Amino acid sequence: MRIKYLSRQDIKIILHYLGYIMVGIGAILMVPIIIDVLSGEYVYHIGLIPPLISIGLGYFFVKVFRKYNKLRSKHAMIISSISWLWAGFIAAIIMMLVLDVSFIDAFFENISAWTGSGLTMFNDVESLPMSILFLRSLEQWIGGLGVVIIFISLIIKPGTSAYKLYKSEAREDRLKPSIKHTLEKAIEIYFAYTLLGIILYLLAGLPLFDSINLTFTTISTGGMSIKNANVGFYNNNIVYLITMFLMILGATSFTVHYKMVKTKGKAMFKDIQFQFLIAGIIIAGTLVALMAHIAPMNAIFHVVSAITTTGANIATPSDMASWGCPALIIIMILMVMGGSSGSTVGAVKLIRVITVLKSTSIAVTNIISPARVVSTRIKSKKINETEMKEASSYIAVYLSFLAISWIIMTFYTNDPINTLFDVTSTIGNIGLSTGIINVDLNTFPKILLIFLMWLGRLEIIPILMTIQIGFETFDQSIKLVKRSIRNKIGN
């Protein structure tokens, strides 16, 4: 019988590997002090305390539990789940120390940044210190690749443990035989595109600080801006085009990017997910422009932002809310679909949508034909019945969480359509909003939205497993305490 709760040894293994990530998170969160000093604001120094605590505590876990290194899949999923919350928690404490905000609002803001959701609790982001603006952008940039993935590539040795942690963040693609080398290659590609984005924005006339932050939030498909009007602040079609280009790059699989070099760009256009992405942008962009009676640039930009799960916008939330139900429904469908697997995007991801469409086709074929078909191909890759069931199951669970959350949120907002839009945006880690999500929401809806951002980023399963094991461990602890009390009374 498999033990469903955590033993003491399990906890020590988790703390050992979690310690590495805590050190990494602490180191990353100290970087904004550079911006603080260069800008002459000198407000971030007190914010160094939480990262230092994270580094110290993480180092302690690594050293004290260094003998406990036999990582299993359940450990990896729990580590991944906790890591994202820890990253949001430490950064939230920084914001509480530097700014006058509540813990819930600060936690929401940083979970939103780390998960690439891009939703904000600040009405006036331009009044924030430059170091805090950079902190939010940096979190999105790191979170785009994955909190765990970044740090296992830098700290943890190659091997089975690294692979299990890699899979715990819903990653499967390999660019190289070794996971360590795969991550190094992915980071190289990510850095190259980041540098390209900064150069393009500088050539378009943006200041260096804006260029860095906008590139960080766009290539990571995060979308949280340093401007109140988001990308619309720049009112520049060249900037819009560069942003769309970077959003599409961020939503394209790293495997495709890697193969592009060898195939001179042909790999991208042969990729079924990229083909689906571009077709979706063209069709949906045309429909939204016609239905909402808006300019083509406005329609295409938000369609690209939705399907790439970036959440960058050039229209205000109130403007988007006025586009009408048909246009908003199309954008919601794109937000559910998302971009390519193996990229920086959230949501369901295109490969699952394509797999379900293929499996539906097979189901219809099996009904009208006596021969039973149990597998098909997506391009050259064979898709079996198990993979089709997994894709269907995931989408069903995803939509179930979406529906339940929508019902709960409607109770607080009394605006069904706009609430559905914002909840879809939240669980998909997108960030487009009709204005329903704001600082004036009650505490419970904010907590629910935090949970949805966390759930969407880790693709549900690791979090459900973590919660189940947590309850089982708590229940087992209560039983042990009761047994101990009975034994003492008996003696």
Tab-separated table of C-alpha atoms in Angstrom:
chain	number	residue	atom	x	y	z
A	1	MET	CA	0.000	0.000	0.000
A	2	ARG	CA	1.401	3.412	-0.991
A	3	ILE	CA	1.784	5.842	1.905
A	4	LYS	CA	-0.139	9.036	1.042
A	5	TYR	CA	1.152	11.201	3.882
A	6	LEU	CA	4.610	12.673	4.437
A	7	SER	CA	7.004	10.929	6.783
A	8	ARG	CA	9.760	12.804	8.603
A	9	GLN	CA	12.213	11.638	5.982
A	10	ASP	CA	9.952	12.967	3.207
A	11	ILE	CA	9.830	16.368	4.885
A	12	LYS	CA	13.628	16.464	5.225
A	13	ILE	CA	14.067	15.610	1.529
A	14	ILE	CA	11.636	18.375	0.572
A	15	LEU	CA	13.380	20.912	2.815
A	16	HIS	CA	16.801	19.969	1.409
A	17	TYR	CA	15.838	20.698	-2.208
A	18	LEU	CA	13.564	23.585	-1.277
A	19	GLY	CA	16.568	25.137	0.427
A	20	TYR	CA	18.379	25.493	-2.923
A	21	ILE	CA	15.420	27.331	-4.399
A	22	MET	CA	15.033	29.564	-1.335
A	23	VAL	CA	18.663	30.626	-1.741
A	24	GLY	CA	18.060	31.385	-5.416
A	25	ILE	CA	14.868	33.346	-4.741
A	26	GLY	CA	16.611	35.397	-2.067
A	27	ALA	CA	19.502	36.215	-4.412
A	28	ILE	CA	17.149	37.302	-7.226
A	29	LEU	CA	15.109	39.535	-4.911
A	30	MET	CA	18.242	41.438	-3.895
A	31	VAL	CA	18.920	42.596	-7.484
A	32	PRO	CA	16.507	45.610	-7.405
A	33	ILE	CA	18.830	47.321	-4.900
A	34	ILE	CA	21.001	48.154	-7.937
A	35	ILE	CA	18.122	50.118	-9.519
A	36	ASP	CA	17.403	51.729	-6.150
A	37	VAL	CA	20.977	53.032	-5.867
A	38	LEU	CA	21.241	54.116	-9.520
A	39	SER	CA	17.920	55.980	-9.320
A	40	GLY	CA	18.926	57.688	-6.074
A	41	GLU	CA	15.618	56.766	-4.377
A	42	TYR	CA	17.230	54.738	-1.531
A	43	VAL	CA	14.028	53.018	-0.394
A	44	TYR	CA	14.807	49.363	-1.134
A	45	HIS	CA	17.482	48.807	1.529
A	46	ILE	CA	14.919	47.697	4.104
A	47	GLY	CA	13.616	45.266	1.475
A	48	LEU	CA	16.888	43.321	1.653
A	49	ILE	CA	15.890	41.764	4.979
A	50	PRO	CA	13.391	39.167	3.613
A	51	PRO	CA	15.765	37.963	0.835
A	52	LEU	CA	18.583	37.597	3.348
A	53	ILE	CA	16.297	35.543	5.590
A	54	SER	CA	15.362	33.368	2.585
A	55	ILE	CA	19.032	32.831	1.741
A	56	GLY	CA	19.969	32.041	5.341
A	57	LEU	CA	17.068	29.674	5.927
A	58	GLY	CA	17.590	27.983	2.561
A	59	TYR	CA	21.299	27.471	3.213
A	60	PHE	CA	20.443	25.991	6.613
A	61	PHE	CA	18.030	23.468	5.010
A	62	VAL	CA	20.564	22.482	2.349
A	63	LYS	CA	23.322	21.822	4.862
A	64	VAL	CA	21.339	20.253	7.705
A	65	PHE	CA	19.420	17.852	5.434
A	66	ARG	CA	22.169	17.241	2.861
A	67	LYS	CA	22.019	13.452	3.436
A	68	TYR	CA	18.359	13.380	2.430
A	69	ASN	CA	18.640	13.614	-1.347
A	70	LYS	CA	16.591	10.695	-2.689
A	71	LEU	CA	14.004	12.769	-4.504
A	72	ARG	CA	10.746	11.195	-5.698
A	73	SER	CA	8.080	12.630	-7.980
A	74	LYS	CA	5.753	13.507	-5.098
A	75	HIS	CA	8.577	15.446	-3.416
A	76	ALA	CA	9.266	17.351	-6.643
A	77	MET	CA	5.630	18.394	-7.044
A	78	ILE	CA	5.398	19.588	-3.452
A	79	ILE	CA	8.691	21.498	-3.777
A	80	SER	CA	7.478	23.165	-6.963
A	81	SER	CA	4.134	24.122	-5.413
A	82	ILE	CA	5.712	25.570	-2.273
A	83	SER	CA	8.460	27.389	-4.190
A	84	TRP	CA	6.013	29.643	-6.044
A	85	LEU	CA	4.214	30.534	-2.812
A	86	TRP	CA	7.502	31.168	-1.033
A	87	ALA	CA	8.672	33.456	-3.844
A	88	GLY	CA	5.418	35.411	-3.626
A	89	PHE	CA	5.580	35.523	0.185
A	90	ILE	CA	9.137	36.890	0.405
A	91	ALA	CA	8.487	39.502	-2.295
A	92	ALA	CA	5.219	40.466	-0.561
A	93	ILE	CA	7.109	41.170	2.665
A	94	ILE	CA	9.490	43.379	0.665
A	95	MET	CA	6.550	45.401	-0.670
A	96	MET	CA	5.024	45.683	2.789
A	97	LEU	CA	8.302	47.074	4.140
A	98	VAL	CA	8.916	49.478	1.254
A	99	LEU	CA	5.315	50.488	0.525
A	100	ASP	CA	2.240	51.085	2.642
A	101	VAL	CA	0.175	48.091	1.436
A	102	SER	CA	-1.603	45.186	3.113
A	103	PHE	CA	-0.139	41.693	3.029
A	104	ILE	CA	-2.981	40.315	0.863
A	105	ASP	CA	-2.550	43.058	-1.749
A	106	ALA	CA	1.238	42.645	-1.721
A	107	PHE	CA	0.944	38.850	-1.958
A	108	PHE	CA	-1.555	39.166	-4.816
A	109	GLU	CA	0.743	41.576	-6.652
A	110	ASN	CA	3.772	39.324	-6.414
A	111	ILE	CA	2.009	36.038	-7.145
A	112	SER	CA	0.581	37.828	-10.180
A	113	ALA	CA	4.100	38.872	-11.223
A	114	TRP	CA	5.824	35.532	-10.591
A	115	THR	CA	3.098	33.561	-12.396
A	116	GLY	CA	3.056	35.974	-15.339
A	117	SER	CA	-0.587	36.856	-14.696
A	118	GLY	CA	-0.008	40.600	-14.924
A	119	LEU	CA	-2.990	41.687	-12.815
A	120	THR	CA	-2.271	44.466	-10.345
A	121	MET	CA	-3.640	45.874	-7.114
A	122	PHE	CA	-2.111	49.325	-7.721
A	123	ASN	CA	-4.255	52.056	-9.246
A	124	ASP	CA	-1.216	54.224	-9.938
A	125	VAL	CA	1.853	52.121	-10.752
A	126	GLU	CA	3.759	55.160	-12.029
A	127	SER	CA	3.955	56.465	-8.453
A	128	LEU	CA	5.850	53.354	-7.311
A	129	PRO	CA	9.633	53.488	-6.747
A	130	MET	CA	11.701	52.367	-9.734
A	131	SER	CA	13.143	49.507	-7.693
A	132	ILE	CA	9.649	48.108	-7.054
A	133	LEU	CA	8.690	48.495	-10.714
A	134	PHE	CA	11.835	46.613	-11.670
A	135	LEU	CA	11.117	43.973	-8.995
A	136	ARG	CA	7.739	43.228	-10.602
A	137	SER	CA	9.289	43.016	-14.068
A	138	LEU	CA	12.152	40.824	-12.856
A	139	GLU	CA	9.714	38.423	-11.185
A	140	GLN	CA	7.797	38.066	-14.450
A	141	TRP	CA	10.989	37.494	-16.416
A	142	ILE	CA	12.206	34.775	-14.028
A	143	GLY	CA	8.711	33.307	-13.678
A	144	GLY	CA	8.377	33.059	-17.466
A	145	LEU	CA	10.867	30.212	-17.541
A	146	GLY	CA	9.862	28.884	-14.123
A	147	VAL	CA	10.988	29.558	-10.569
A	148	VAL	CA	12.171	25.981	-10.059
A	149	ILE	CA	13.622	25.577	-13.563
A	150	ILE	CA	15.859	28.631	-13.296
A	151	PHE	CA	17.409	27.521	-10.039
A	152	ILE	CA	17.865	23.823	-10.791
A	153	SER	CA	19.775	24.877	-13.912
A	154	LEU	CA	22.140	27.001	-11.826
A	155	ILE	CA	22.401	25.165	-8.521
A	156	ILE	CA	21.297	21.529	-8.614
A	157	LYS	CA	23.524	18.889	-10.213
A	158	PRO	CA	22.386	17.006	-13.350
A	159	GLY	CA	20.562	13.718	-12.866
A	160	THR	CA	17.258	12.146	-11.932
A	161	SER	CA	16.463	14.745	-9.264
A	162	ALA	CA	16.858	17.619	-11.735
A	163	TYR	CA	14.552	15.857	-14.213
A	164	LYS	CA	11.837	15.284	-11.609
A	165	LEU	CA	11.945	18.939	-10.578
A	166	TYR	CA	11.851	19.909	-14.262
A	167	LYS	CA	8.693	17.833	-14.813
A	168	SER	CA	7.085	19.223	-11.650
A	169	GLU	CA	6.651	22.575	-13.418
A	170	ALA	CA	4.720	20.934	-16.261
A	171	ARG	CA	7.729	20.714	-18.578
A	172	GLU	CA	8.406	17.793	-20.883
A	173	ASP	CA	10.376	19.081	-23.880
A	174	ARG	CA	14.088	18.327	-24.166
A	175	LEU	CA	16.437	20.373	-26.323
A	176	LYS	CA	19.390	18.220	-25.259
A	177	PRO	CA	19.677	14.675	-23.814
A	178	SER	CA	20.597	16.121	-20.416
A	179	ILE	CA	18.048	18.230	-18.524
A	180	LYS	CA	20.882	20.442	-17.290
A	181	HIS	CA	21.980	21.125	-20.869
A	182	THR	CA	18.362	21.552	-21.957
A	183	LEU	CA	17.886	24.270	-19.353
A	184	GLU	CA	21.148	25.963	-20.245
A	185	LYS	CA	20.146	26.071	-23.921
A	186	ALA	CA	16.654	27.378	-23.044
A	187	ILE	CA	18.199	30.133	-20.910
A	188	GLU	CA	20.582	31.065	-23.732
A	189	ILE	CA	17.626	31.445	-26.117
A	190	TYR	CA	15.689	33.428	-23.499
A	191	PHE	CA	18.629	35.793	-22.904
A	192	ALA	CA	19.142	36.279	-26.650
A	193	TYR	CA	15.504	37.231	-27.225
A	194	THR	CA	15.548	39.482	-24.168
A	195	LEU	CA	18.572	41.354	-25.512
A	196	LEU	CA	16.893	41.583	-28.934
A	197	GLY	CA	13.752	43.056	-27.355
A	198	ILE	CA	15.695	45.700	-25.423
A	199	ILE	CA	17.576	46.753	-28.580
A	200	LEU	CA	14.371	46.953	-30.640
A	201	TYR	CA	12.624	49.125	-28.053
A	202	LEU	CA	15.667	51.401	-27.799
A	203	LEU	CA	15.658	51.797	-31.586
A	204	ALA	CA	11.947	52.664	-31.361
A	205	GLY	CA	12.868	55.563	-29.063
A	206	LEU	CA	12.000	54.188	-25.623
A	207	PRO	CA	14.190	55.027	-22.606
A	208	LEU	CA	16.534	52.267	-21.369
A	209	PHE	CA	14.541	51.613	-18.180
A	210	ASP	CA	11.297	51.296	-20.131
A	211	SER	CA	12.964	49.079	-22.747
A	212	ILE	CA	14.291	46.663	-20.128
A	213	ASN	CA	11.042	46.425	-18.182
A	214	LEU	CA	8.822	46.145	-21.249
A	215	THR	CA	11.024	43.419	-22.705
A	216	PHE	CA	11.068	41.504	-19.400
A	217	THR	CA	7.274	41.565	-19.131
A	218	THR	CA	6.628	40.816	-22.810
A	219	ILE	CA	9.067	38.004	-23.667
A	220	SER	CA	7.923	36.274	-20.458
A	221	THR	CA	4.273	36.725	-21.547
A	222	GLY	CA	3.679	38.446	-18.212
A	223	GLY	CA	2.209	41.776	-19.267
A	224	MET	CA	2.458	43.699	-15.970
A	225	SER	CA	3.486	47.200	-16.995
A	226	ILE	CA	5.389	50.081	-15.396
A	227	LYS	CA	2.799	52.461	-16.896
A	228	ASN	CA	-0.811	53.008	-15.833
A	229	ALA	CA	-1.966	52.736	-19.455
A	230	ASN	CA	0.215	49.670	-20.042
A	231	VAL	CA	1.649	49.529	-23.594
A	232	GLY	CA	-1.017	52.026	-24.677
A	233	PHE	CA	0.986	54.698	-22.838
A	234	TYR	CA	3.471	54.881	-25.717
A	235	ASN	CA	0.782	55.456	-28.403
A	236	ASN	CA	3.252	54.181	-30.988
A	237	ASN	CA	2.478	51.580	-33.653
A	238	ILE	CA	6.152	50.567	-33.897
A	239	VAL	CA	6.176	49.795	-30.174
A	240	TYR	CA	2.939	47.828	-30.603
A	241	LEU	CA	4.435	45.765	-33.443
A	242	ILE	CA	7.617	45.016	-31.469
A	243	THR	CA	5.491	43.988	-28.489
A	244	MET	CA	3.368	41.635	-30.596
A	245	PHE	CA	6.523	40.146	-32.118
A	246	LEU	CA	7.987	39.462	-28.661
A	247	MET	CA	4.683	38.070	-27.361
A	248	ILE	CA	4.592	35.561	-30.223
A	249	LEU	CA	8.241	34.619	-29.594
A	250	GLY	CA	7.454	34.050	-25.915
A	251	ALA	CA	4.455	31.885	-26.795
A	252	THR	CA	6.456	29.659	-29.155
A	253	SER	CA	8.043	26.449	-27.888
A	254	PHE	CA	11.732	26.609	-26.956
A	255	THR	CA	12.180	23.399	-28.928
A	256	VAL	CA	11.066	25.223	-32.058
A	257	HIS	CA	13.395	28.146	-31.306
A	258	TYR	CA	16.278	25.718	-30.897
A	259	LYS	CA	15.510	23.922	-34.168
A	260	MET	CA	15.166	27.210	-36.054
A	261	VAL	CA	18.936	27.649	-36.168
A	262	LYS	CA	19.468	24.269	-37.817
A	263	THR	CA	16.557	24.623	-40.254
A	264	LYS	CA	17.074	28.326	-41.091
A	265	GLY	CA	13.676	29.238	-39.684
A	266	LYS	CA	11.676	26.453	-41.355
A	267	ALA	CA	11.033	24.621	-38.059
A	268	MET	CA	8.854	27.443	-36.765
A	269	PHE	CA	6.522	27.458	-39.774
A	270	LYS	CA	6.298	23.646	-39.800
A	271	ASP	CA	5.310	23.505	-36.121
A	272	ILE	CA	1.598	22.662	-35.759
A	273	GLN	CA	1.217	24.790	-32.629
A	274	PHE	CA	2.774	27.838	-34.318
A	275	GLN	CA	0.528	27.336	-37.352
A	276	PHE	CA	-2.507	27.120	-35.055
A	277	LEU	CA	-1.331	30.230	-33.189
A	278	ILE	CA	-0.995	32.380	-36.312
A	279	ALA	CA	-4.269	31.106	-37.793
A	280	GLY	CA	-6.043	31.902	-34.516
A	281	ILE	CA	-4.615	35.428	-34.459
A	282	ILE	CA	-5.704	36.175	-38.040
A	283	ILE	CA	-9.228	34.748	-37.713
A	284	ALA	CA	-9.949	36.073	-34.216
A	285	GLY	CA	-8.394	39.473	-34.955
A	286	THR	CA	-10.657	39.938	-37.966
A	287	LEU	CA	-13.771	38.865	-36.052
A	288	VAL	CA	-13.046	41.061	-33.020
A	289	ALA	CA	-12.366	44.117	-35.204
A	290	LEU	CA	-15.691	43.625	-37.023
A	291	MET	CA	-17.767	42.784	-33.948
A	292	ALA	CA	-16.384	45.467	-31.628
A	293	HIS	CA	-16.047	48.117	-34.379
A	294	ILE	CA	-12.485	48.946	-33.371
A	295	ALA	CA	-9.291	49.649	-35.297
A	296	PRO	CA	-7.451	46.590	-36.679
A	297	MET	CA	-4.326	47.355	-34.621
A	298	ASN	CA	-6.419	47.483	-31.454
A	299	ALA	CA	-8.095	44.162	-32.259
A	300	ILE	CA	-4.968	42.304	-33.388
A	301	PHE	CA	-2.901	43.525	-30.415
A	302	HIS	CA	-5.396	42.248	-27.851
A	303	VAL	CA	-5.961	38.998	-29.723
A	304	VAL	CA	-2.194	38.362	-29.716
A	305	SER	CA	-2.053	39.352	-26.050
A	306	ALA	CA	-4.879	36.922	-25.208
A	307	ILE	CA	-3.694	33.832	-27.086
A	308	THR	CA	-0.095	34.309	-25.914
A	309	THR	CA	-1.419	34.798	-22.342
A	310	THR	CA	0.590	38.020	-22.007
A	311	GLY	CA	-2.169	40.387	-20.925
A	312	ALA	CA	-0.507	43.521	-22.305
A	313	ASN	CA	-3.077	46.043	-23.473
A	314	ILE	CA	-3.444	49.294	-25.372
A	315	ALA	CA	-7.128	49.748	-24.514
A	316	THR	CA	-8.339	50.555	-21.007
A	317	PRO	CA	-10.346	47.965	-19.027
A	318	SER	CA	-13.486	50.075	-19.413
A	319	ASP	CA	-12.968	50.234	-23.181
A	320	MET	CA	-12.599	46.454	-23.349
A	321	ALA	CA	-15.744	46.005	-21.287
A	322	SER	CA	-17.641	48.077	-23.887
A	323	TRP	CA	-16.631	45.885	-26.849
A	324	GLY	CA	-19.687	43.702	-26.417
A	325	CYS	CA	-20.231	40.052	-25.495
A	326	PRO	CA	-19.368	38.454	-28.893
A	327	ALA	CA	-15.906	40.073	-29.025
A	328	LEU	CA	-15.211	39.313	-25.362
A	329	ILE	CA	-16.256	35.671	-25.817
A	330	ILE	CA	-13.796	35.254	-28.702
A	331	ILE	CA	-11.002	36.716	-26.558
A	332	MET	CA	-12.018	34.427	-23.683
A	333	ILE	CA	-11.753	31.375	-25.947
A	334	LEU	CA	-8.235	32.478	-26.900
A	335	MET	CA	-7.370	32.980	-23.230
A	336	VAL	CA	-8.459	29.432	-22.445
A	337	MET	CA	-6.429	28.011	-25.346
A	338	GLY	CA	-3.117	29.804	-24.724
A	339	GLY	CA	0.068	29.364	-26.765
A	340	SER	CA	2.510	26.521	-27.331
A	341	SER	CA	3.564	23.987	-24.740
A	342	GLY	CA	7.227	24.279	-23.790
A	343	SER	CA	7.019	28.082	-23.911
A	344	THR	CA	6.410	30.770	-21.276
A	345	VAL	CA	2.599	30.768	-21.596
A	346	GLY	CA	-0.156	29.733	-19.216
A	347	ALA	CA	-3.706	28.459	-19.932
A	348	VAL	CA	-4.563	25.045	-21.466
A	349	LYS	CA	-1.947	25.252	-24.275
A	350	LEU	CA	-2.505	24.607	-27.958
A	351	ILE	CA	-1.182	21.052	-28.112
A	352	ARG	CA	-3.947	19.891	-25.765
A	353	VAL	CA	-6.583	21.710	-27.825
A	354	ILE	CA	-5.261	20.116	-31.027
A	355	THR	CA	-5.113	16.688	-29.347
A	356	VAL	CA	-8.724	16.961	-28.166
A	357	LEU	CA	-9.854	18.022	-31.639
A	358	LYS	CA	-8.046	15.003	-33.088
A	359	SER	CA	-9.566	12.674	-30.467
A	360	THR	CA	-13.036	14.065	-31.227
A	361	SER	CA	-12.461	13.290	-34.887
A	362	ILE	CA	-11.455	9.726	-33.979
A	363	ALA	CA	-14.542	9.340	-31.774
A	364	VAL	CA	-16.772	10.350	-34.678
A	365	THR	CA	-14.884	7.960	-36.992
A	366	ASN	CA	-15.339	5.093	-34.535
A	367	ILE	CA	-19.074	5.739	-34.389
A	368	ILE	CA	-19.587	5.561	-38.140
A	369	SER	CA	-16.919	2.948	-38.894
A	370	PRO	CA	-16.716	-0.644	-37.600
A	371	ALA	CA	-12.908	-0.481	-37.308
A	372	ARG	CA	-11.813	1.007	-33.983
A	373	VAL	CA	-9.124	3.706	-34.239
A	374	VAL	CA	-7.090	4.245	-31.056
A	375	SER	CA	-4.262	6.483	-32.223
A	376	THR	CA	-3.567	9.321	-34.627
A	377	ARG	CA	-0.769	11.658	-35.623
A	378	ILE	CA	-0.149	15.339	-35.109
A	379	LYS	CA	2.299	16.061	-37.915
A	380	SER	CA	4.891	13.291	-37.545
A	381	LYS	CA	4.264	12.551	-33.866
A	382	LYS	CA	2.031	9.653	-32.940
A	383	ILE	CA	-0.638	10.429	-30.332
A	384	ASN	CA	-2.035	7.400	-28.501
A	385	GLU	CA	-5.280	6.897	-26.605
A	386	THR	CA	-3.692	7.627	-23.215
A	387	GLU	CA	-2.422	11.029	-24.346
A	388	MET	CA	-5.821	11.887	-25.785
A	389	LYS	CA	-7.516	10.984	-22.494
A	390	GLU	CA	-4.975	13.011	-20.503
A	391	ALA	CA	-5.551	16.093	-22.671
A	392	SER	CA	-9.331	15.746	-22.393
A	393	SER	CA	-9.161	15.185	-18.634
A	394	TYR	CA	-6.928	18.189	-18.069
A	395	ILE	CA	-9.184	20.508	-20.059
A	396	ALA	CA	-12.239	19.169	-18.187
A	397	VAL	CA	-10.607	19.804	-14.777
A	398	TYR	CA	-9.379	23.248	-15.917
A	399	LEU	CA	-12.854	24.278	-17.070
A	400	SER	CA	-14.379	22.926	-13.846
A	401	PHE	CA	-12.157	25.156	-11.718
A	402	LEU	CA	-12.951	28.043	-14.047
A	403	ALA	CA	-16.720	27.506	-13.741
A	404	ILE	CA	-16.720	27.111	-9.950
A	405	SER	CA	-14.525	30.188	-9.487
A	406	TRP	CA	-16.744	32.201	-11.827
A	407	ILE	CA	-19.843	31.327	-9.788
A	408	ILE	CA	-18.129	32.328	-6.528
A	409	MET	CA	-16.743	35.575	-7.963
A	410	THR	CA	-20.124	36.547	-9.457
A	411	PHE	CA	-21.540	36.539	-5.932
A	412	TYR	CA	-19.122	39.369	-5.062
A	413	THR	CA	-19.266	41.354	-8.328
A	414	ASN	CA	-22.825	40.842	-9.660
A	415	ASP	CA	-21.494	41.176	-13.228
A	416	PRO	CA	-21.477	37.703	-14.855
A	417	ILE	CA	-19.901	38.391	-18.268
A	418	ASN	CA	-17.105	40.708	-17.131
A	419	THR	CA	-16.445	38.476	-14.124
A	420	LEU	CA	-16.120	35.422	-16.389
A	421	PHE	CA	-13.678	37.363	-18.548
A	422	ASP	CA	-11.488	38.322	-15.574
A	423	VAL	CA	-11.621	34.863	-13.961
A	424	THR	CA	-10.640	33.286	-17.304
A	425	SER	CA	-7.766	35.746	-17.445
A	426	THR	CA	-6.680	34.884	-13.898
A	427	ILE	CA	-6.586	31.090	-14.116
A	428	GLY	CA	-4.860	31.349	-17.505
A	429	ASN	CA	-2.165	33.690	-16.089
A	430	ILE	CA	-3.062	36.300	-18.694
A	431	GLY	CA	-3.850	39.678	-17.132
A	432	LEU	CA	-6.380	41.242	-19.498
A	433	SER	CA	-9.177	42.743	-17.432
A	434	THR	CA	-12.501	44.510	-17.740
A	435	GLY	CA	-11.904	46.214	-14.388
A	436	ILE	CA	-13.605	43.656	-12.131
A	437	ILE	CA	-10.321	42.789	-10.391
A	438	ASN	CA	-9.129	45.781	-8.378
A	439	VAL	CA	-7.888	46.816	-4.959
A	440	ASP	CA	-11.471	47.312	-3.663
A	441	LEU	CA	-12.343	43.606	-3.904
A	442	ASN	CA	-13.068	41.804	-0.634
A	443	THR	CA	-10.330	39.694	0.919
A	444	PHE	CA	-11.856	36.316	0.052
A	445	PRO	CA	-12.090	36.977	-3.725
A	446	LYS	CA	-8.466	38.149	-3.676
A	447	ILE	CA	-7.415	34.912	-1.955
A	448	LEU	CA	-9.415	32.901	-4.497
A	449	LEU	CA	-7.724	34.746	-7.370
A	450	ILE	CA	-4.289	34.144	-5.821
A	451	PHE	CA	-5.132	30.440	-5.680
A	452	LEU	CA	-6.246	30.471	-9.332
A	453	MET	CA	-3.018	32.150	-10.498
A	454	TRP	CA	-0.965	29.584	-8.579
A	455	LEU	CA	-3.142	26.730	-9.858
A	456	GLY	CA	-2.941	27.852	-13.481
A	457	ARG	CA	0.801	28.339	-13.487
A	458	LEU	CA	1.580	24.829	-12.234
A	459	GLU	CA	-1.126	23.184	-14.350
A	460	ILE	CA	-3.277	22.014	-11.436
A	461	ILE	CA	-1.919	18.506	-10.755
A	462	PRO	CA	1.081	19.378	-8.519
A	463	ILE	CA	-1.100	21.639	-6.409
A	464	LEU	CA	-3.931	19.127	-6.033
A	465	MET	CA	-1.380	16.485	-5.036
A	466	THR	CA	0.237	18.877	-2.555
A	467	ILE	CA	-3.126	19.725	-0.984
A	468	GLN	CA	-4.160	16.059	-0.782
A	469	ILE	CA	-0.863	14.983	0.796
A	470	GLY	CA	-1.054	17.963	3.157
A	471	PHE	CA	-4.485	16.890	4.423
A	472	GLU	CA	-3.380	13.255	4.697
A	473	THR	CA	-0.285	14.291	6.671
A	474	PHE	CA	-2.345	16.496	8.983
A	475	ASP	CA	-4.853	13.678	9.512
A	476	GLN	CA	-2.045	11.211	10.251
A	477	SER	CA	-0.497	13.659	12.736
A	478	ILE	CA	-3.816	13.981	14.590
A	479	LYS	CA	-4.118	10.183	14.764
A	480	LEU	CA	-0.595	9.886	16.180
A	481	VAL	CA	-1.315	12.554	18.806
A	482	LYS	CA	-4.550	10.813	19.831
A	483	ARG	CA	-2.761	7.455	20.008
A	484	SER	CA	-0.028	8.976	22.144
A	485	ILE	CA	-2.592	10.483	24.522
A	486	ARG	CA	-4.449	7.172	24.814
A	487	ASN	CA	-1.194	5.359	25.590
A	488	LYS	CA	-0.320	7.860	28.321
A	489	ILE	CA	-3.780	7.568	29.839
A	490	GLY	CA	-3.549	3.762	29.666
A	491	ASN	CA	-0.217	3.792	31.465
